[in-house]
């Protein structure tokens, strides 16, 4: 997929509007978060918003507090950078992710329909205020 190719990643690493935070253990990438600066939605237009576009922890390392620590770090970074709210979209049937984000203090504020291949799917939009 071109969204995850090396050229795309190199381009994103040079983009001042994108911030990656990665977690390495024993020189192995086990998790990362991709934050997109000042990417908002109409519902959040009055706030300085950062999108958590991707949040990933390797399956073998889930349940070991890595995700919690990674999210805490990302939210602290966003707060220090002056962002007032962090938001993300998560597939409505991704129960595990929804539970995690709720545990991390995110609350629903909308929904977004998107096309995956030929299927229409629904994302729940979640936010967490950083003030």
PDB file of C-alpha atoms in Angstrom:
ATOM      1  CA  UNK A   1       0.000   0.000   0.000  1.00  0.00           C
ATOM      2  CA  UNK A   2       1.316   3.440  -0.875  1.00  0.00           C
ATOM      3  CA  UNK A   3       0.120   4.816   2.475  1.00  0.00           C
ATOM      4  CA  UNK A   4       2.705   2.672   4.269  1.00  0.00           C
ATOM      5  CA  UNK A   5       5.556   2.581   1.732  1.00  0.00           C
ATOM      6  CA  UNK A   6       9.112   3.678   2.450  1.00  0.00           C
ATOM      7  CA  UNK A   7       8.890   6.750   0.179  1.00  0.00           C
ATOM      8  CA  UNK A   8       5.692   7.842   1.937  1.00  0.00           C
ATOM      9  CA  UNK A   9       7.297   7.368   5.351  1.00  0.00           C
ATOM     10  CA  UNK A  10      10.389   9.368   4.331  1.00  0.00           C
ATOM     11  CA  UNK A  11       8.122  12.150   3.080  1.00  0.00           C
ATOM     12  CA  UNK A  12       6.175  12.157   6.365  1.00  0.00           C
ATOM     13  CA  UNK A  13       9.327  12.239   8.491  1.00  0.00           C
ATOM     14  CA  UNK A  14      10.312  15.483   6.751  1.00  0.00           C
ATOM     15  CA  UNK A  15       6.838  17.034   7.098  1.00  0.00           C
ATOM     16  CA  UNK A  16       6.774  19.599   9.935  1.00  0.00           C
ATOM     17  CA  UNK A  17       3.053  18.916  10.452  1.00  0.00           C
ATOM     18  CA  UNK A  18       3.632  15.252  11.331  1.00  0.00           C
ATOM     19  CA  UNK A  19       5.200  13.994  14.553  1.00  0.00           C
ATOM     20  CA  UNK A  20       6.051  10.340  15.141  1.00  0.00           C
ATOM     21  CA  UNK A  21       6.770   8.854  18.570  1.00  0.00           C
ATOM     22  CA  UNK A  22       8.180   5.337  18.507  1.00  0.00           C
ATOM     23  CA  UNK A  23       8.803   2.663  21.130  1.00  0.00           C
ATOM     24  CA  UNK A  24      11.774   0.355  20.668  1.00  0.00           C
ATOM     25  CA  UNK A  25      12.713  -2.600  22.849  1.00  0.00           C
ATOM     26  CA  UNK A  26      15.980  -4.408  22.186  1.00  0.00           C
ATOM     27  CA  UNK A  27      16.336  -2.505  18.897  1.00  0.00           C
ATOM     28  CA  UNK A  28      12.935  -3.745  17.722  1.00  0.00           C
ATOM     29  CA  UNK A  29      10.059  -1.380  16.901  1.00  0.00           C
ATOM     30  CA  UNK A  30       7.147  -2.440  19.114  1.00  0.00           C
ATOM     31  CA  UNK A  31       4.871   0.579  18.893  1.00  0.00           C
ATOM     32  CA  UNK A  32       4.349   4.036  17.450  1.00  0.00           C
ATOM     33  CA  UNK A  33       1.964   6.922  17.303  1.00  0.00           C
ATOM     34  CA  UNK A  34       1.568   9.299  14.357  1.00  0.00           C
ATOM     35  CA  UNK A  35       0.304  12.762  15.268  1.00  0.00           C
ATOM     36  CA  UNK A  36      -0.881  15.255  12.657  1.00  0.00           C
ATOM     37  CA  UNK A  37      -0.545  18.826  13.887  1.00  0.00           C
ATOM     38  CA  UNK A  38      -3.344  21.326  13.474  1.00  0.00           C
ATOM     39  CA  UNK A  39      -5.606  18.894  11.658  1.00  0.00           C
ATOM     40  CA  UNK A  40      -9.089  19.641  12.868  1.00  0.00           C
ATOM     41  CA  UNK A  41     -12.724  18.931  12.129  1.00  0.00           C
ATOM     42  CA  UNK A  42     -15.616  21.426  12.083  1.00  0.00           C
ATOM     43  CA  UNK A  43     -16.765  20.158  15.507  1.00  0.00           C
ATOM     44  CA  UNK A  44     -13.365  21.119  16.979  1.00  0.00           C
ATOM     45  CA  UNK A  45     -12.699  24.288  14.979  1.00  0.00           C
ATOM     46  CA  UNK A  46     -12.635  26.532  18.059  1.00  0.00           C
ATOM     47  CA  UNK A  47      -9.756  24.529  19.578  1.00  0.00           C
ATOM     48  CA  UNK A  48      -6.131  23.960  18.558  1.00  0.00           C
ATOM     49  CA  UNK A  49      -6.400  20.268  17.632  1.00  0.00           C
ATOM     50  CA  UNK A  50      -3.957  17.445  16.944  1.00  0.00           C
ATOM     51  CA  UNK A  51      -5.062  14.199  15.301  1.00  0.00           C
ATOM     52  CA  UNK A  52      -3.802  10.839  16.457  1.00  0.00           C
ATOM     53  CA  UNK A  53      -3.868   9.400  12.960  1.00  0.00           C
ATOM     54  CA  UNK A  54      -2.252   6.065  13.815  1.00  0.00           C
ATOM     55  CA  UNK A  55      -1.643   4.334  17.115  1.00  0.00           C
ATOM     56  CA  UNK A  56      -0.038   0.904  17.069  1.00  0.00           C
ATOM     57  CA  UNK A  57       1.439  -1.531  19.569  1.00  0.00           C
ATOM     58  CA  UNK A  58       2.679  -4.918  18.319  1.00  0.00           C
ATOM     59  CA  UNK A  59       0.306  -7.692  19.371  1.00  0.00           C
ATOM     60  CA  UNK A  60       3.078  -9.511  21.277  1.00  0.00           C
ATOM     61  CA  UNK A  61       3.543  -6.409  23.467  1.00  0.00           C
ATOM     62  CA  UNK A  62      -0.104  -5.547  24.117  1.00  0.00           C
ATOM     63  CA  UNK A  63      -1.276  -5.811  27.724  1.00  0.00           C
ATOM     64  CA  UNK A  64       2.144  -4.759  29.085  1.00  0.00           C
ATOM     65  CA  UNK A  65       1.330  -1.039  29.678  1.00  0.00           C
ATOM     66  CA  UNK A  66       3.290   0.007  26.566  1.00  0.00           C
ATOM     67  CA  UNK A  67       0.190   1.473  24.906  1.00  0.00           C
ATOM     68  CA  UNK A  68      -0.730   3.409  28.028  1.00  0.00           C
ATOM     69  CA  UNK A  69       2.758   4.840  28.397  1.00  0.00           C
ATOM     70  CA  UNK A  70       2.957   5.670  24.690  1.00  0.00           C
ATOM     71  CA  UNK A  71      -0.411   7.469  24.765  1.00  0.00           C
ATOM     72  CA  UNK A  72       0.524   9.327  27.971  1.00  0.00           C
ATOM     73  CA  UNK A  73       3.761  10.496  26.331  1.00  0.00           C
ATOM     74  CA  UNK A  74       1.987  11.560  23.117  1.00  0.00           C
ATOM     75  CA  UNK A  75      -0.637  13.543  25.051  1.00  0.00           C
ATOM     76  CA  UNK A  76       2.033  15.213  27.206  1.00  0.00           C
ATOM     77  CA  UNK A  77       3.915  16.172  24.039  1.00  0.00           C
ATOM     78  CA  UNK A  78       0.724  17.612  22.496  1.00  0.00           C
ATOM     79  CA  UNK A  79      -0.037  19.612  25.647  1.00  0.00           C
ATOM     80  CA  UNK A  80       3.523  21.039  25.716  1.00  0.00           C
ATOM     81  CA  UNK A  81       3.150  22.005  22.044  1.00  0.00           C
ATOM     82  CA  UNK A  82       0.066  24.049  22.951  1.00  0.00           C
ATOM     83  CA  UNK A  83      -2.655  21.770  21.611  1.00  0.00           C
ATOM     84  CA  UNK A  84      -5.984  21.958  23.415  1.00  0.00           C
ATOM     85  CA  UNK A  85      -7.550  18.731  22.181  1.00  0.00           C
ATOM     86  CA  UNK A  86      -6.412  15.405  20.709  1.00  0.00           C
ATOM     87  CA  UNK A  87      -8.793  13.436  18.516  1.00  0.00           C
ATOM     88  CA  UNK A  88      -8.903  10.195  16.558  1.00  0.00           C
ATOM     89  CA  UNK A  89     -11.164   7.962  14.544  1.00  0.00           C
ATOM     90  CA  UNK A  90     -11.615   4.293  15.394  1.00  0.00           C
ATOM     91  CA  UNK A  91     -13.623   1.639  13.567  1.00  0.00           C
ATOM     92  CA  UNK A  92     -16.938   1.105  15.384  1.00  0.00           C
ATOM     93  CA  UNK A  93     -16.306  -2.669  15.697  1.00  0.00           C
ATOM     94  CA  UNK A  94     -12.786  -2.386  17.145  1.00  0.00           C
ATOM     95  CA  UNK A  95     -13.941  -3.081  20.698  1.00  0.00           C
ATOM     96  CA  UNK A  96     -10.444  -3.495  22.123  1.00  0.00           C
ATOM     97  CA  UNK A  97      -9.298  -0.110  20.794  1.00  0.00           C
ATOM     98  CA  UNK A  98     -12.511   1.603  21.901  1.00  0.00           C
ATOM     99  CA  UNK A  99     -12.033   0.255  25.451  1.00  0.00           C
ATOM    100  CA  UNK A 100      -8.400   1.409  25.470  1.00  0.00           C
ATOM    101  CA  UNK A 101      -9.224   4.927  24.292  1.00  0.00           C
ATOM    102  CA  UNK A 102     -12.070   5.202  26.816  1.00  0.00           C
ATOM    103  CA  UNK A 103      -9.629   4.130  29.561  1.00  0.00           C
ATOM    104  CA  UNK A 104      -7.274   6.880  28.339  1.00  0.00           C
ATOM    105  CA  UNK A 105      -9.992   9.522  28.793  1.00  0.00           C
ATOM    106  CA  UNK A 106     -11.276   9.892  25.231  1.00  0.00           C
ATOM    107  CA  UNK A 107     -14.986  10.597  24.736  1.00  0.00           C
ATOM    108  CA  UNK A 108     -17.150  10.280  21.596  1.00  0.00           C
ATOM    109  CA  UNK A 109     -18.078  13.411  19.659  1.00  0.00           C
ATOM    110  CA  UNK A 110     -19.194  12.146  16.246  1.00  0.00           C
ATOM    111  CA  UNK A 111     -18.999   9.527  13.511  1.00  0.00           C
ATOM    112  CA  UNK A 112     -17.428   9.342  10.061  1.00  0.00           C
ATOM    113  CA  UNK A 113     -18.360   7.030   7.184  1.00  0.00           C
ATOM    114  CA  UNK A 114     -15.465   5.956   4.965  1.00  0.00           C
ATOM    115  CA  UNK A 115     -14.891   3.501   2.130  1.00  0.00           C
ATOM    116  CA  UNK A 116     -12.546   0.559   2.619  1.00  0.00           C
ATOM    117  CA  UNK A 117     -12.213  -1.172  -0.725  1.00  0.00           C
ATOM    118  CA  UNK A 118     -15.846  -1.494  -1.779  1.00  0.00           C
ATOM    119  CA  UNK A 119     -17.335  -1.470   1.736  1.00  0.00           C
ATOM    120  CA  UNK A 120     -18.725   1.476   3.637  1.00  0.00           C
ATOM    121  CA  UNK A 121     -17.472   1.477   7.225  1.00  0.00           C
ATOM    122  CA  UNK A 122     -18.132   3.686  10.212  1.00  0.00           C
ATOM    123  CA  UNK A 123     -15.531   5.268  12.482  1.00  0.00           C
ATOM    124  CA  UNK A 124     -16.394   6.699  15.864  1.00  0.00           C
ATOM    125  CA  UNK A 125     -14.686  10.027  16.454  1.00  0.00           C
ATOM    126  CA  UNK A 126     -13.193  10.404  19.925  1.00  0.00           C
ATOM    127  CA  UNK A 127     -11.517  13.361  21.612  1.00  0.00           C
ATOM    128  CA  UNK A 128      -9.633  14.191  24.758  1.00  0.00           C
ATOM    129  CA  UNK A 129      -9.225  17.738  25.978  1.00  0.00           C
ATOM    130  CA  UNK A 130      -5.677  18.576  27.011  1.00  0.00           C
ATOM    131  CA  UNK A 131      -6.197  21.656  29.162  1.00  0.00           C
TER     132      UNK A 131
END
